[in-house]
GROMACS .gro file of C-alpha atoms in nm:
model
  169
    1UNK     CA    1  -0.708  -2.558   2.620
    2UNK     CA    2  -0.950  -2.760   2.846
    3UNK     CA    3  -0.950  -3.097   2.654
    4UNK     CA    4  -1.258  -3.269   2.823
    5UNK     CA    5  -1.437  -2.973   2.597
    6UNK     CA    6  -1.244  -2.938   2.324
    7UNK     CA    7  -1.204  -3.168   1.968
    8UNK     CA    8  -0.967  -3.196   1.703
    9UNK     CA    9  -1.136  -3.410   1.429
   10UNK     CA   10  -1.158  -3.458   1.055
   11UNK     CA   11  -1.385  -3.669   0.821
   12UNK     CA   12  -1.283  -3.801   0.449
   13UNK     CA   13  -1.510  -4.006   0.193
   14UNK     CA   14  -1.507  -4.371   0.215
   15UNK     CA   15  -1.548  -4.538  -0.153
   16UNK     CA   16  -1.672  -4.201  -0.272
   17UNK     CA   17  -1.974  -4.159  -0.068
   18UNK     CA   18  -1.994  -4.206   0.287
   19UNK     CA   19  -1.793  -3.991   0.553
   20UNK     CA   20  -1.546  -4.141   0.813
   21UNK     CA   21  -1.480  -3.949   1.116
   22UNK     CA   22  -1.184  -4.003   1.305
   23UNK     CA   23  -1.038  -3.744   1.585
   24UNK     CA   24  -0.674  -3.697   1.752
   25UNK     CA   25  -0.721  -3.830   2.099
   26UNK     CA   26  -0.387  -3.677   2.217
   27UNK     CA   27  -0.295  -3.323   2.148
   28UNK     CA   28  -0.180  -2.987   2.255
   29UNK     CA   29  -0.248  -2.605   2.120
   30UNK     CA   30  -0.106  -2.297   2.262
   31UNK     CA   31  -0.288  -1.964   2.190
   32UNK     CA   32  -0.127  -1.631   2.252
   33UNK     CA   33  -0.322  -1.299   2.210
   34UNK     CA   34  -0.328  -0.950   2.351
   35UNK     CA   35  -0.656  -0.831   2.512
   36UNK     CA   36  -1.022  -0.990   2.462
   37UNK     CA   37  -1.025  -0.947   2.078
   38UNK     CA   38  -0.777  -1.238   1.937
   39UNK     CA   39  -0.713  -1.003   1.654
   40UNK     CA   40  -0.304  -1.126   1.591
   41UNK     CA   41  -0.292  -1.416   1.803
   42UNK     CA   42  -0.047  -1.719   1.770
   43UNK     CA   43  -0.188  -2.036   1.761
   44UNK     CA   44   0.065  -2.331   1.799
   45UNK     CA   45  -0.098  -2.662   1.752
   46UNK     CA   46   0.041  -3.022   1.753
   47UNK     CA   47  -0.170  -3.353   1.718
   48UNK     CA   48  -0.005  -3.736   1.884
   49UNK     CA   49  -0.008  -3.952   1.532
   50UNK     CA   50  -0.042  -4.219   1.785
   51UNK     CA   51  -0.307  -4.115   1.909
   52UNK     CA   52  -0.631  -4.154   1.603
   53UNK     CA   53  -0.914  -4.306   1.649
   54UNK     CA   54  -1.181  -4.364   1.409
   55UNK     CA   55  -1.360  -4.647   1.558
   56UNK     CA   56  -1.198  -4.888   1.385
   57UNK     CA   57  -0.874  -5.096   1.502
   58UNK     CA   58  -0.734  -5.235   1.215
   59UNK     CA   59  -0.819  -4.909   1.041
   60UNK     CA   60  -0.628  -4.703   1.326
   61UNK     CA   61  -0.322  -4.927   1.266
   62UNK     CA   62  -0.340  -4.854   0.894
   63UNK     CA   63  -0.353  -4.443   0.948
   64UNK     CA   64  -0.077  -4.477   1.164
   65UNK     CA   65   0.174  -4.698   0.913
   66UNK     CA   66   0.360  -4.577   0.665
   67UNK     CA   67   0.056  -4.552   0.386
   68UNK     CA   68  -0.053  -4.255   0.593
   69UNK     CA   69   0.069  -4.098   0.909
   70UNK     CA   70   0.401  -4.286   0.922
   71UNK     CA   71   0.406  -4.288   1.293
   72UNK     CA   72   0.720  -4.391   1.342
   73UNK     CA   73   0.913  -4.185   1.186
   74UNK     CA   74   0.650  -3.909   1.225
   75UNK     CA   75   0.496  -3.909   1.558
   76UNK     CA   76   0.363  -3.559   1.530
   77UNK     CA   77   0.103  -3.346   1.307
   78UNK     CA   78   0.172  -2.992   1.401
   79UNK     CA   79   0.032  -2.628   1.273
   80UNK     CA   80   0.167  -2.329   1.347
   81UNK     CA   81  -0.008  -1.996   1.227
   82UNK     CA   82   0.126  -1.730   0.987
   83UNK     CA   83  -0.192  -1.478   1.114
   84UNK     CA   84  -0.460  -1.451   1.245
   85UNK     CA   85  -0.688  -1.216   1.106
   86UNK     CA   86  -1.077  -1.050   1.253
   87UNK     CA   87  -1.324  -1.067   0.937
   88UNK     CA   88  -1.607  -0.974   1.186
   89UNK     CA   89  -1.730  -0.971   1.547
   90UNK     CA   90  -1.788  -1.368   1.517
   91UNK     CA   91  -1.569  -1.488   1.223
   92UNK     CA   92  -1.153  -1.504   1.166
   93UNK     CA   93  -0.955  -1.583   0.923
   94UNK     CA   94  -0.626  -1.840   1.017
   95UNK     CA   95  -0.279  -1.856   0.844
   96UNK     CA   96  -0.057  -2.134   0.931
   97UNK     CA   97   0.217  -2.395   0.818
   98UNK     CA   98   0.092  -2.736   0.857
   99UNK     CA   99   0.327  -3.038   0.889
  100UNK     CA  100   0.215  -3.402   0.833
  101UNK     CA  101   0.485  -3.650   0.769
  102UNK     CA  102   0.726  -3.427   0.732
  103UNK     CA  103   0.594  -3.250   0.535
  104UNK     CA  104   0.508  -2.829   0.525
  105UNK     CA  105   0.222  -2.669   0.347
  106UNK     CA  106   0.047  -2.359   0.391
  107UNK     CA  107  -0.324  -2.370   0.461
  108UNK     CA  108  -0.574  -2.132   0.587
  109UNK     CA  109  -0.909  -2.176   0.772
  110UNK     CA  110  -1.171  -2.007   0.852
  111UNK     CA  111  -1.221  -1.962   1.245
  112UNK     CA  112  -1.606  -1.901   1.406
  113UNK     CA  113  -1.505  -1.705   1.732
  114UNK     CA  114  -1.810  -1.798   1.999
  115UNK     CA  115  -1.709  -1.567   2.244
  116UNK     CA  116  -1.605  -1.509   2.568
  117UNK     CA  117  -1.807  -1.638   2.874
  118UNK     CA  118  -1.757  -1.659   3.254
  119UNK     CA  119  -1.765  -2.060   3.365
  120UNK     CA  120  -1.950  -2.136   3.755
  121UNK     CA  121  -1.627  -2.122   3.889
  122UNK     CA  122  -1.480  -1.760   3.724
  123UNK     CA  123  -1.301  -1.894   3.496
  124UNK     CA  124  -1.318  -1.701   3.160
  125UNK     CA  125  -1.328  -1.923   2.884
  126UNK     CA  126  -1.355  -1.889   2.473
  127UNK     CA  127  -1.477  -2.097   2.236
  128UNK     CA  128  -1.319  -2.135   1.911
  129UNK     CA  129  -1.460  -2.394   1.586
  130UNK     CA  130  -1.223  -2.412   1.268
  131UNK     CA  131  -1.410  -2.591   0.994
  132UNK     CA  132  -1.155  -2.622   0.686
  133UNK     CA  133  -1.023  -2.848   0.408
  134UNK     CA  134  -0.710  -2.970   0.287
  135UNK     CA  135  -0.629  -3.216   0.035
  136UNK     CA  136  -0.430  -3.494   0.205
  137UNK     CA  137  -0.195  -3.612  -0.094
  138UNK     CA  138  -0.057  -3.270  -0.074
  139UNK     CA  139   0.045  -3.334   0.294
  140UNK     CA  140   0.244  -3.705   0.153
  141UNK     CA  141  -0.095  -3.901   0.326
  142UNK     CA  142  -0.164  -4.040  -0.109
  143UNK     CA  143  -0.181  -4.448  -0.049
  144UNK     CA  144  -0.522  -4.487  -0.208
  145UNK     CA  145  -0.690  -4.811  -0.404
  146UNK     CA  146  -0.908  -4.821  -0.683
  147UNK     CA  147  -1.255  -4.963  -0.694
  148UNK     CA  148  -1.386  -5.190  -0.958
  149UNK     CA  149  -1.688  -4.997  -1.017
  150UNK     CA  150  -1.479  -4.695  -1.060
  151UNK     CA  151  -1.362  -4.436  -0.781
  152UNK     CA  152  -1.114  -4.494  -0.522
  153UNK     CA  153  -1.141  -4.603  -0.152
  154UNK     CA  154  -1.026  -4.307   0.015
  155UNK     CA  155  -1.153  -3.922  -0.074
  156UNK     CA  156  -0.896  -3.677  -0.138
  157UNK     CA  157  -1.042  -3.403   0.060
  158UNK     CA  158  -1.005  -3.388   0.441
  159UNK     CA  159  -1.284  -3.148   0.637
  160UNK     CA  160  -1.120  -3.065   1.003
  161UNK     CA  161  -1.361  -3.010   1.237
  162UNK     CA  162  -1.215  -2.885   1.503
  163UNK     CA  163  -1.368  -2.732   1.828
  164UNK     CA  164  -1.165  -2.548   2.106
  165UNK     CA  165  -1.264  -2.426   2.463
  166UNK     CA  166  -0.981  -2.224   2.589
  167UNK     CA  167  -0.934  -2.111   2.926
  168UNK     CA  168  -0.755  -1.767   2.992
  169UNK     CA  169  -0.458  -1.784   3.161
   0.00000   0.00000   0.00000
């Protein structure tokens, strides 16, 4: 994965009606397939708790305590796929086991497959963008507060948006 190209960010509602963005700064993914066609590969992911940024320091240090990420006993978000399945020539659908603090639950995604290309210096890359959902209180991330004109702070939903420029190896 060439990281200077590559982005593993989400965005969840902020008092019901604005989106916060916030990434993983620190990462690593692992993607194993036979031939050009991705059709059955592995995809091994794991995300540095430590390591989210949204822009916002005292913010940060909340995601990270035990409200949310519970970096300290957690240090690591990781995904592993199930399958990885071809729905067409551009679009795939991905299978995993996702683990936030501790705990397992299995998602799927769908996966827009941008192709392969040939960089200036002949390296072939790929380009992969997963843009999915999950609902964070099913992942143990449920420390929310209530507003006085009704609604809660923090959304439920979490959109990943996450773009990947792999390099063959």
């Amino acid at each position: 994965m060439d990281p200077t190209h590559s982005a593993i960010g989400f965005k969840v509602k902020h008092m019901m009606f604005t989106n916060i963005s916030g990434q993983f700064k620190e990462y690593e993914a692992t993607i194993t397939t036979n031939g050009d066609s991705f059709e059955n590969a592995t995809i091994d992911f794991s995300a540095d708790v430590n390591s989210v940024d949204n822009n916002n320091a005292e913010r940060d240090g909340h995601l990270k305590s035990a409200d949310f990420f519970d970096a300290d006993n957690n240090p690591k978000l990781i995904f592993k796929s199930t399958s990885f399945k071809k729905v067409d020539d551009h679009n795939y659908d991905l299978a995993g086991n996702l683990s936030v603090k501790g705990i397992e639950k299995a998602v799927r995604f769908p996966v827009e497959f941008s192709g392969l290309m040939t960089d200036p210096w002949g390296n072939t890359k790929v380009g992969l963008n997963i843009y999915g959902k999950i609902n964070r209180k099913y992942c143990g991330l449920s420390w929310n507060s209530a507003l006085e004109t009704g609604g809660v702070l923090v959304g439920e939903e979490v959109k990943m948006v996450i773009e990947l420029e792999l390099a063959k190896q």
